[in-house]
Amino acid sequence: MLRNSKHRRKLTTRTKVSALALSFGIVAAGSAAWAGQSQPSTGVVVDSLSLSAASGGQLKATAKVHSARTIKVQALTVAVRSAGGSNYDFPGATAPTLSPSQTTFTSGSRTFPAGTYTAFVAYKYNNTWHNLSPVKTFSGGTAAPAPGSTPSATASPSPAPTSTSTPVASPSTSTSAAPSPSQTTSTSGAAPSGIPGTWRPVFADEFNGTSLDGSKWNPNWLGCPTCTTKPVNSGELGAYAPSQVSVSGGSLHLKAEKQATTASDGKTYAYRSGLVESNGKAQFTYGAFEARIYTPGSGGQISNWPAFWTDGQNWPEDGEMDIMEGLGGGKACWHFHSPSGGPGGCAPGDFTGWHTYGAEWKPGSVTYYYDGKQVGQITTGITSSPMYLILNNGVSTEHGGPIATPADMMTDYVRVWQH
């Protein structure tokens, strides 16, 4: 592990908190090394998912699933999301007992407006929705009820991969002057910035609303929805409070302030800041990950310890992919942590202000792209377990750049694609 790499959670710490672990099903998803809390997977697997024509121009879905162990789920359905993220789930959700023997689910039928949709199996267990792969893409017809008006609305999973238009035109290069916080330059594209290949969108949040989307994000570090949680890393000086997380002006805001704050661990920290993570709501194995982020700073140095990263359920065994973190000296850096270590590097230039940060994670390698240009690649210790998304505005004299508060880390969008 490099001296300036981000050691989010020590194994001894993870062991102590394992009793607080959450249970998550198998989802095609991605994460970062601040996780490390989970119960054994239920091992639910989709053997097949198909859509077929029904009377009156409608469609119905058939899914065959099994689980590694026998479990009683609260609901099982085939969820559908439009290109704009609207909910068009198939009706007829059931509450079966899943087992190693195959179970067949056949939905009710419905129509869909003209457009493109993604369909996937979702199940509710221990009051948490789990989305499964594969994801099917299909086109709708010309007439249908309004979004969310299906009989299965009460059983619709809150988390969901969304099929949305993809990335943005590359912002200014890393050597240009930092744009102002109010500058907005993102536009819709067809693929991750600079990452070659054919991609399909599986997750997106454009932060165009007025509040955080609770179906996609949790507003603190693995705590209750309203709790102020302790730092992820022992080198941090601030607690994470939901009050420091907001959505406005087309951006997610994570604000760091110098204010004594007592966290749920009973300790008082000199600072408080914002963090969001998708643990239990969206996780991925492999794909292209991208976010357009405004990092506070001056003189070419990123302030504090802002980061965009992913983490698995067991650290470091499942891996941690640091797509961008502002490390000592105020540089924008990337790493990949695993039992093999934490290789990585930092990009030259000024990365304060608005920039686009991306990574392509595939078997055996992670390639990093800043503003659409490749800046690094790691080919050792790459793991294959699902990981979830994290954005945070950390405060640390041990790991981050110069401390500056109040400071607002803004995110224009987060998007994930897979082949």
Tab-separated table of C-alpha atoms in Angstrom:
chain	number	residue	atom	x	y	z
A	1	MET	CA	0.000	0.000	0.000
A	2	LEU	CA	1.363	3.405	-0.930
A	3	ARG	CA	2.023	5.890	1.849
A	4	ASN	CA	-0.663	8.290	0.584
A	5	SER	CA	-3.216	5.650	-0.403
A	6	LYS	CA	-6.624	5.565	1.271
A	7	HIS	CA	-6.688	2.868	3.954
A	8	ARG	CA	-10.380	3.147	4.762
A	9	ARG	CA	-10.919	0.386	7.275
A	10	LYS	CA	-8.572	-1.842	9.201
A	11	LEU	CA	-9.401	-5.537	9.497
A	12	THR	CA	-9.545	-5.275	13.280
A	13	THR	CA	-12.158	-2.532	12.992
A	14	ARG	CA	-14.180	-4.511	10.476
A	15	THR	CA	-14.185	-7.522	12.780
A	16	LYS	CA	-15.490	-5.481	15.699
A	17	VAL	CA	-18.414	-4.111	13.714
A	18	SER	CA	-19.348	-7.295	11.887
A	19	ALA	CA	-22.256	-7.836	14.264
A	20	LEU	CA	-23.893	-4.780	12.733
A	21	ALA	CA	-23.641	-6.239	9.245
A	22	LEU	CA	-26.396	-5.892	6.677
A	23	SER	CA	-27.603	-8.608	4.329
A	24	PHE	CA	-27.369	-8.062	0.577
A	25	GLY	CA	-28.342	-10.292	-2.349
A	26	ILE	CA	-26.271	-10.868	-5.429
A	27	VAL	CA	-26.525	-7.720	-7.547
A	28	ALA	CA	-24.459	-6.692	-10.539
A	29	ALA	CA	-22.861	-3.723	-8.801
A	30	GLY	CA	-19.742	-1.905	-7.401
A	31	SER	CA	-18.289	-0.458	-4.089
A	32	ALA	CA	-15.332	0.972	-1.960
A	33	ALA	CA	-13.232	-0.013	1.059
A	34	TRP	CA	-15.329	1.775	3.588
A	35	ALA	CA	-17.783	-1.117	3.600
A	36	GLY	CA	-16.950	-4.293	5.423
A	37	GLN	CA	-20.286	-5.033	7.072
A	38	SER	CA	-22.504	-7.831	5.753
A	39	GLN	CA	-24.242	-11.052	6.599
A	40	PRO	CA	-23.813	-14.120	4.368
A	41	SER	CA	-25.395	-13.648	0.966
A	42	THR	CA	-28.757	-15.248	0.307
A	43	GLY	CA	-27.289	-16.394	-3.015
A	44	VAL	CA	-30.362	-15.690	-5.147
A	45	VAL	CA	-29.554	-16.310	-8.819
A	46	VAL	CA	-31.591	-15.611	-11.953
A	47	ASP	CA	-31.460	-18.672	-14.207
A	48	SER	CA	-33.430	-16.992	-16.983
A	49	LEU	CA	-35.502	-13.874	-17.680
A	50	SER	CA	-37.722	-13.524	-20.726
A	51	LEU	CA	-40.418	-11.180	-22.021
A	52	SER	CA	-43.249	-12.341	-24.234
A	53	ALA	CA	-46.251	-10.845	-26.014
A	54	ALA	CA	-49.686	-10.995	-24.386
A	55	SER	CA	-53.109	-10.000	-25.674
A	56	GLY	CA	-53.904	-6.408	-26.582
A	57	GLY	CA	-50.323	-5.479	-27.377
A	58	GLN	CA	-49.230	-6.090	-23.806
A	59	LEU	CA	-46.095	-7.796	-22.493
A	60	LYS	CA	-45.531	-10.209	-19.637
A	61	ALA	CA	-42.353	-11.446	-17.964
A	62	THR	CA	-41.197	-14.895	-16.892
A	63	ALA	CA	-38.243	-15.430	-14.578
A	64	LYS	CA	-36.683	-18.612	-13.226
A	65	VAL	CA	-34.636	-18.232	-10.043
A	66	HIS	CA	-33.046	-20.283	-7.306
A	67	SER	CA	-31.166	-19.502	-4.099
A	68	ALA	CA	-28.173	-21.054	-2.391
A	69	ARG	CA	-30.257	-21.630	0.735
A	70	THR	CA	-33.967	-21.740	1.515
A	71	ILE	CA	-35.371	-18.288	2.297
A	72	LYS	CA	-38.824	-16.736	2.473
A	73	VAL	CA	-38.803	-13.453	0.536
A	74	GLN	CA	-41.273	-10.654	1.182
A	75	ALA	CA	-41.775	-9.997	-2.527
A	76	LEU	CA	-40.465	-11.137	-5.911
A	77	THR	CA	-41.159	-9.234	-9.124
A	78	VAL	CA	-39.777	-8.159	-12.475
A	79	ALA	CA	-39.006	-4.460	-12.216
A	80	VAL	CA	-38.916	-2.125	-15.218
A	81	ARG	CA	-37.378	1.323	-15.574
A	82	SER	CA	-37.809	3.716	-18.470
A	83	ALA	CA	-34.928	5.612	-20.053
A	84	GLY	CA	-35.902	8.527	-17.815
A	85	GLY	CA	-35.929	6.398	-14.647
A	86	SER	CA	-39.720	6.071	-14.262
A	87	ASN	CA	-41.161	2.954	-12.635
A	88	TYR	CA	-43.167	0.621	-14.931
A	89	ASP	CA	-42.916	-2.656	-12.985
A	90	PHE	CA	-44.852	-5.698	-14.119
A	91	PRO	CA	-47.882	-6.486	-11.919
A	92	GLY	CA	-48.327	-9.702	-9.987
A	93	ALA	CA	-45.532	-9.625	-7.390
A	94	THR	CA	-45.501	-12.730	-5.170
A	95	ALA	CA	-43.911	-13.714	-1.854
A	96	PRO	CA	-42.480	-17.186	-2.514
A	97	THR	CA	-40.067	-19.369	-0.613
A	98	LEU	CA	-36.873	-19.657	-2.642
A	99	SER	CA	-34.613	-22.677	-2.433
A	100	PRO	CA	-31.882	-24.487	-4.392
A	101	SER	CA	-34.727	-25.877	-6.518
A	102	GLN	CA	-35.787	-23.594	-9.336
A	103	THR	CA	-38.805	-21.295	-8.820
A	104	THR	CA	-40.713	-19.823	-11.785
A	105	PHE	CA	-42.284	-16.367	-11.547
A	106	THR	CA	-44.770	-15.265	-14.218
A	107	SER	CA	-45.939	-11.668	-14.031
A	108	GLY	CA	-49.199	-10.094	-15.008
A	109	SER	CA	-49.268	-8.297	-18.360
A	110	ARG	CA	-49.166	-4.590	-19.159
A	111	THR	CA	-48.461	-2.110	-21.945
A	112	PHE	CA	-45.609	0.368	-22.191
A	113	PRO	CA	-45.393	3.780	-23.851
A	114	ALA	CA	-43.079	4.164	-26.823
A	115	GLY	CA	-39.478	4.208	-25.629
A	116	THR	CA	-36.636	2.089	-24.309
A	117	TYR	CA	-36.822	0.134	-21.042
A	118	THR	CA	-34.718	-2.124	-18.853
A	119	ALA	CA	-36.204	-5.098	-16.995
A	120	PHE	CA	-34.623	-7.051	-14.151
A	121	VAL	CA	-35.637	-9.410	-11.342
A	122	ALA	CA	-35.928	-7.810	-7.898
A	123	TYR	CA	-36.786	-9.319	-4.544
A	124	LYS	CA	-37.406	-7.945	-1.055
A	125	TYR	CA	-35.761	-9.684	1.892
A	126	ASN	CA	-35.317	-8.354	5.450
A	127	ASN	CA	-37.069	-5.143	4.328
A	128	THR	CA	-34.411	-4.463	1.685
A	129	TRP	CA	-34.851	-4.636	-2.079
A	130	HIS	CA	-32.203	-6.463	-4.121
A	131	ASN	CA	-31.817	-6.057	-7.897
A	132	LEU	CA	-30.428	-8.973	-9.886
A	133	SER	CA	-28.728	-9.412	-13.224
A	134	PRO	CA	-29.165	-9.980	-16.106
A	135	VAL	CA	-30.822	-6.740	-17.232
A	136	LYS	CA	-33.015	-6.996	-20.339
A	137	THR	CA	-33.501	-4.034	-22.690
A	138	PHE	CA	-36.690	-3.721	-24.751
A	139	SER	CA	-38.805	-1.163	-26.602
A	140	GLY	CA	-42.323	-0.104	-25.665
A	141	GLY	CA	-45.393	0.506	-27.831
A	142	THR	CA	-47.540	3.585	-28.286
A	143	ALA	CA	-50.141	3.446	-25.519
A	144	ALA	CA	-49.913	2.688	-21.823
A	145	PRO	CA	-50.910	3.859	-18.366
A	146	ALA	CA	-48.898	6.505	-16.577
A	147	PRO	CA	-45.672	5.592	-14.749
A	148	GLY	CA	-46.144	3.785	-11.450
A	149	SER	CA	-49.836	2.999	-12.052
A	150	THR	CA	-49.440	-0.796	-12.149
A	151	PRO	CA	-51.245	-3.022	-9.630
A	152	SER	CA	-47.810	-3.965	-8.248
A	153	ALA	CA	-46.970	-0.426	-7.223
A	154	THR	CA	-46.848	-1.305	-3.543
A	155	ALA	CA	-44.291	-4.014	-4.258
A	156	SER	CA	-42.093	-2.000	-6.582
A	157	PRO	CA	-38.446	-2.123	-5.502
A	158	SER	CA	-37.114	1.234	-4.473
A	159	PRO	CA	-33.547	0.625	-5.685
A	160	ALA	CA	-33.151	0.269	-9.401
A	161	PRO	CA	-30.680	0.406	-12.213
A	162	THR	CA	-31.907	3.243	-14.393
A	163	SER	CA	-31.577	3.369	-18.122
A	164	THR	CA	-30.675	6.948	-18.837
A	165	SER	CA	-28.757	8.854	-21.410
A	166	THR	CA	-25.075	8.689	-20.622
A	167	PRO	CA	-22.064	10.920	-19.995
A	168	VAL	CA	-21.146	14.424	-20.670
A	169	ALA	CA	-18.840	16.301	-22.904
A	170	SER	CA	-15.423	16.498	-21.278
A	171	PRO	CA	-15.007	19.575	-19.108
A	172	SER	CA	-11.915	21.714	-19.292
A	173	THR	CA	-8.580	19.909	-19.309
A	174	SER	CA	-6.688	19.407	-16.083
A	175	THR	CA	-4.336	22.302	-16.809
A	176	SER	CA	-7.042	24.928	-17.256
A	177	ALA	CA	-8.188	27.356	-14.617
A	178	ALA	CA	-10.876	25.993	-12.326
A	179	PRO	CA	-14.374	27.072	-13.373
A	180	SER	CA	-16.660	28.701	-10.858
A	181	PRO	CA	-18.937	26.524	-8.695
A	182	SER	CA	-21.982	27.792	-10.594
A	183	GLN	CA	-20.679	26.741	-14.004
A	184	THR	CA	-22.813	24.057	-15.675
A	185	THR	CA	-21.463	22.342	-18.778
A	186	SER	CA	-22.773	18.778	-18.696
A	187	THR	CA	-24.599	17.418	-21.718
A	188	SER	CA	-25.956	14.008	-22.588
A	189	GLY	CA	-23.734	11.543	-24.462
A	190	ALA	CA	-23.796	7.932	-25.529
A	191	ALA	CA	-20.901	6.391	-23.608
A	192	PRO	CA	-18.435	7.033	-20.780
A	193	SER	CA	-16.029	9.873	-21.533
A	194	GLY	CA	-12.977	8.483	-23.308
A	195	ILE	CA	-13.634	4.840	-22.377
A	196	PRO	CA	-13.828	2.715	-25.549
A	197	GLY	CA	-16.357	-0.042	-26.175
A	198	THR	CA	-20.104	-0.570	-26.454
A	199	TRP	CA	-21.955	0.189	-23.215
A	200	ARG	CA	-25.461	0.035	-21.768
A	201	PRO	CA	-26.452	2.242	-18.815
A	202	VAL	CA	-27.306	0.405	-15.578
A	203	PHE	CA	-27.325	3.249	-13.045
A	204	ALA	CA	-27.528	7.039	-13.111
A	205	ASP	CA	-28.318	9.939	-10.845
A	206	GLU	CA	-28.335	13.388	-12.447
A	207	PHE	CA	-29.229	15.160	-9.161
A	208	ASN	CA	-31.869	17.277	-10.890
A	209	GLY	CA	-34.349	17.186	-8.018
A	210	THR	CA	-34.580	19.001	-4.709
A	211	SER	CA	-33.675	16.155	-2.341
A	212	LEU	CA	-31.463	13.081	-2.222
A	213	ASP	CA	-32.962	10.006	-3.927
A	214	GLY	CA	-33.324	7.570	-1.048
A	215	SER	CA	-33.840	4.647	-3.424
A	216	LYS	CA	-30.239	5.065	-4.570
A	217	TRP	CA	-28.275	6.612	-1.700
A	218	ASN	CA	-27.768	6.603	2.075
A	219	PRO	CA	-26.727	10.024	3.506
A	220	ASN	CA	-24.014	8.855	5.927
A	221	TRP	CA	-21.518	6.059	6.544
A	222	LEU	CA	-23.369	2.764	7.067
A	223	GLY	CA	-25.617	4.122	9.777
A	224	CYS	CA	-29.312	4.687	10.362
A	225	PRO	CA	-30.871	7.192	7.894
A	226	THR	CA	-30.903	10.055	10.403
A	227	CYS	CA	-27.712	9.272	12.339
A	228	THR	CA	-24.525	11.300	12.356
A	229	THR	CA	-21.914	8.594	11.845
A	230	LYS	CA	-18.247	8.392	12.724
A	231	PRO	CA	-15.513	8.867	10.107
A	232	VAL	CA	-14.707	6.040	7.732
A	233	ASN	CA	-10.972	6.266	8.373
A	234	SER	CA	-9.171	6.831	11.669
A	235	GLY	CA	-7.189	9.634	10.015
A	236	GLU	CA	-10.321	11.728	9.429
A	237	LEU	CA	-11.290	14.649	11.662
A	238	GLY	CA	-14.993	14.945	10.839
A	239	ALA	CA	-18.210	13.016	11.424
A	240	TYR	CA	-20.715	12.464	8.590
A	241	ALA	CA	-24.116	14.086	9.100
A	242	PRO	CA	-27.182	13.832	6.818
A	243	SER	CA	-27.624	17.582	7.365
A	244	GLN	CA	-24.479	18.121	5.285
A	245	VAL	CA	-26.020	16.375	2.259
A	246	SER	CA	-28.367	18.241	-0.099
A	247	VAL	CA	-29.462	18.373	-3.735
A	248	SER	CA	-30.091	21.660	-5.538
A	249	GLY	CA	-29.191	23.472	-8.734
A	250	GLY	CA	-28.632	20.197	-10.572
A	251	SER	CA	-25.912	19.012	-8.186
A	252	LEU	CA	-25.327	16.923	-5.085
A	253	HIS	CA	-23.749	19.039	-2.341
A	254	LEU	CA	-21.482	17.545	0.352
A	255	LYS	CA	-20.507	20.368	2.705
A	256	ALA	CA	-17.634	20.284	5.174
A	257	GLU	CA	-17.769	22.664	8.141
A	258	LYS	CA	-15.653	23.272	11.220
A	259	GLN	CA	-18.159	22.558	13.960
A	260	ALA	CA	-17.808	20.232	16.935
A	261	THR	CA	-20.130	17.304	16.253
A	262	THR	CA	-20.924	14.221	18.324
A	263	ALA	CA	-21.408	11.072	16.234
A	264	SER	CA	-23.345	7.892	16.954
A	265	ASP	CA	-20.187	6.319	18.425
A	266	GLY	CA	-20.391	8.851	21.278
A	267	LYS	CA	-17.230	10.693	20.235
A	268	THR	CA	-17.026	14.385	19.361
A	269	TYR	CA	-15.213	15.443	16.195
A	270	ALA	CA	-13.942	18.917	15.291
A	271	TYR	CA	-15.595	18.889	11.849
A	272	ARG	CA	-18.725	17.561	10.214
A	273	SER	CA	-19.210	16.818	6.535
A	274	GLY	CA	-21.287	15.009	3.926
A	275	LEU	CA	-21.139	11.495	2.480
A	276	VAL	CA	-23.472	9.355	0.354
A	277	GLU	CA	-23.155	5.639	-0.414
A	278	SER	CA	-25.314	3.105	-2.236
A	279	ASN	CA	-24.713	0.085	0.019
A	280	GLY	CA	-27.765	-2.187	-0.177
A	281	LYS	CA	-29.266	-0.161	-3.034
A	282	ALA	CA	-26.843	-0.399	-5.968
A	283	GLN	CA	-23.694	-2.446	-6.373
A	284	PHE	CA	-21.823	-3.657	-9.437
A	285	THR	CA	-19.244	-6.149	-10.627
A	286	TYR	CA	-17.223	-4.672	-13.492
A	287	GLY	CA	-18.259	-1.812	-15.756
A	288	ALA	CA	-17.525	1.837	-16.458
A	289	PHE	CA	-17.983	4.288	-13.577
A	290	GLU	CA	-18.063	8.051	-14.016
A	291	ALA	CA	-18.876	11.214	-12.080
A	292	ARG	CA	-18.501	14.903	-12.837
A	293	ILE	CA	-17.311	16.557	-9.633
A	294	TYR	CA	-16.424	20.018	-8.351
A	295	THR	CA	-13.564	19.775	-5.868
A	296	PRO	CA	-12.872	22.805	-3.666
A	297	GLY	CA	-9.335	24.150	-3.621
A	298	SER	CA	-7.007	26.940	-4.676
A	299	GLY	CA	-3.597	27.401	-6.243
A	300	GLY	CA	-3.888	24.059	-8.000
A	301	GLN	CA	-4.356	22.161	-4.709
A	302	ILE	CA	-7.512	20.221	-3.866
A	303	SER	CA	-8.713	21.058	-0.362
A	304	ASN	CA	-9.635	18.420	2.229
A	305	TRP	CA	-10.030	14.747	1.215
A	306	PRO	CA	-12.863	14.539	-1.346
A	307	ALA	CA	-13.300	11.164	-3.006
A	308	PHE	CA	-15.316	9.138	-5.515
A	309	TRP	CA	-14.800	5.425	-4.926
A	310	THR	CA	-16.355	1.953	-4.629
A	311	ASP	CA	-16.124	-0.695	-1.912
A	312	GLY	CA	-16.958	-4.356	-1.373
A	313	GLN	CA	-18.606	-5.988	1.628
A	314	ASN	CA	-15.389	-7.431	3.074
A	315	TRP	CA	-12.317	-5.198	3.056
A	316	PRO	CA	-9.741	-5.693	1.663
A	317	GLU	CA	-10.721	-9.120	0.308
A	318	ASP	CA	-13.490	-7.730	-1.931
A	319	GLY	CA	-11.456	-4.729	-3.032
A	320	GLU	CA	-11.671	-0.945	-3.014
A	321	MET	CA	-11.548	1.072	-6.237
A	322	ASP	CA	-10.529	4.673	-5.641
A	323	ILE	CA	-11.516	6.494	-8.825
A	324	MET	CA	-10.537	9.921	-7.498
A	325	GLU	CA	-9.387	11.146	-4.116
A	326	GLY	CA	-7.701	14.407	-3.205
A	327	LEU	CA	-4.610	13.209	-1.362
A	328	GLY	CA	-1.731	14.960	0.428
A	329	GLY	CA	-0.428	17.851	-1.616
A	330	GLY	CA	-3.908	18.415	-3.031
A	331	LYS	CA	-3.497	16.024	-5.976
A	332	ALA	CA	-6.177	13.936	-7.737
A	333	CYS	CA	-5.187	10.284	-7.313
A	334	TRP	CA	-6.398	6.757	-8.028
A	335	HIS	CA	-5.721	3.391	-6.339
A	336	PHE	CA	-7.060	-0.151	-6.061
A	337	HIS	CA	-6.852	-1.843	-2.657
A	338	SER	CA	-6.930	-5.618	-2.143
A	339	PRO	CA	-5.060	-8.205	-0.049
A	340	SER	CA	-2.227	-7.711	-2.561
A	341	GLY	CA	-1.773	-4.052	-1.583
A	342	GLY	CA	-2.896	-0.665	-2.864
A	343	PRO	CA	-1.078	0.372	-6.055
A	344	GLY	CA	-2.002	3.629	-7.756
A	345	GLY	CA	-0.823	7.084	-8.692
A	346	CYS	CA	-1.741	10.748	-9.093
A	347	ALA	CA	-2.483	12.827	-12.185
A	348	PRO	CA	-0.415	15.930	-12.947
A	349	GLY	CA	-2.162	19.267	-13.294
A	350	ASP	CA	-4.817	21.318	-11.560
A	351	PHE	CA	-7.936	19.313	-10.702
A	352	THR	CA	-9.700	21.882	-8.566
A	353	GLY	CA	-13.112	22.927	-9.854
A	354	TRP	CA	-15.226	20.863	-12.265
A	355	HIS	CA	-13.699	17.710	-13.791
A	356	THR	CA	-14.888	14.294	-14.955
A	357	TYR	CA	-13.479	11.175	-13.277
A	358	GLY	CA	-13.998	7.663	-14.617
A	359	ALA	CA	-12.722	4.101	-14.428
A	360	GLU	CA	-13.210	0.916	-16.417
A	361	TRP	CA	-13.137	-2.137	-14.151
A	362	LYS	CA	-12.850	-5.478	-15.919
A	363	PRO	CA	-11.314	-8.869	-15.067
A	364	GLY	CA	-7.660	-8.324	-14.245
A	365	SER	CA	-7.446	-4.550	-14.681
A	366	VAL	CA	-8.804	-1.107	-13.840
A	367	THR	CA	-8.073	1.790	-16.203
A	368	TYR	CA	-8.600	5.347	-14.965
A	369	TYR	CA	-9.766	8.338	-17.045
A	370	TYR	CA	-9.751	11.982	-16.002
A	371	ASP	CA	-11.572	14.418	-18.291
A	372	GLY	CA	-11.848	11.628	-20.874
A	373	LYS	CA	-8.113	10.909	-21.005
A	374	GLN	CA	-6.408	7.806	-19.639
A	375	VAL	CA	-4.241	8.702	-16.641
A	376	GLY	CA	-3.384	5.275	-15.213
A	377	GLN	CA	-3.960	1.543	-15.148
A	378	ILE	CA	-3.654	-1.138	-12.455
A	379	THR	CA	-3.300	-4.821	-13.398
A	380	THR	CA	-2.447	-6.487	-10.061
A	381	GLY	CA	-4.716	-7.522	-7.214
A	382	ILE	CA	-7.957	-6.747	-9.097
A	383	THR	CA	-10.896	-8.373	-7.308
A	384	SER	CA	-14.233	-9.549	-8.727
A	385	SER	CA	-16.750	-9.091	-5.878
A	386	PRO	CA	-19.640	-6.597	-6.177
A	387	MET	CA	-18.915	-3.072	-4.966
A	388	TYR	CA	-21.130	-0.109	-4.126
A	389	LEU	CA	-20.677	3.617	-4.804
A	390	ILE	CA	-19.406	6.279	-2.394
A	391	LEU	CA	-18.908	10.051	-2.608
A	392	ASN	CA	-17.560	11.944	0.396
A	393	ASN	CA	-15.919	15.205	1.361
A	394	GLY	CA	-13.489	13.991	4.005
A	395	VAL	CA	-11.378	16.210	6.265
A	396	SER	CA	-7.909	14.943	7.161
A	397	THR	CA	-4.495	16.436	7.815
A	398	GLU	CA	-2.997	12.937	7.643
A	399	HIS	CA	-4.244	12.004	4.180
A	400	GLY	CA	-5.880	14.957	2.426
A	401	GLY	CA	-4.827	18.332	1.104
A	402	PRO	CA	-5.000	21.666	2.936
A	403	ILE	CA	-8.075	21.942	5.164
A	404	ALA	CA	-10.538	24.575	3.989
A	405	THR	CA	-13.963	25.049	5.546
A	406	PRO	CA	-16.697	25.711	4.802
A	407	ALA	CA	-16.172	23.749	1.584
A	408	ASP	CA	-18.699	22.283	-0.837
A	409	MET	CA	-17.883	19.197	-2.909
A	410	MET	CA	-20.460	19.152	-5.713
A	411	THR	CA	-21.398	16.324	-8.074
A	412	ASP	CA	-23.194	16.954	-11.354
A	413	TYR	CA	-23.945	13.272	-12.004
A	414	VAL	CA	-22.928	9.683	-11.257
A	415	ARG	CA	-23.324	7.059	-14.009
A	416	VAL	CA	-22.496	3.381	-14.394
A	417	TRP	CA	-22.478	1.300	-17.579
A	418	GLN	CA	-21.855	-2.350	-18.344
A	419	HIS	CA	-21.325	-4.340	-21.535
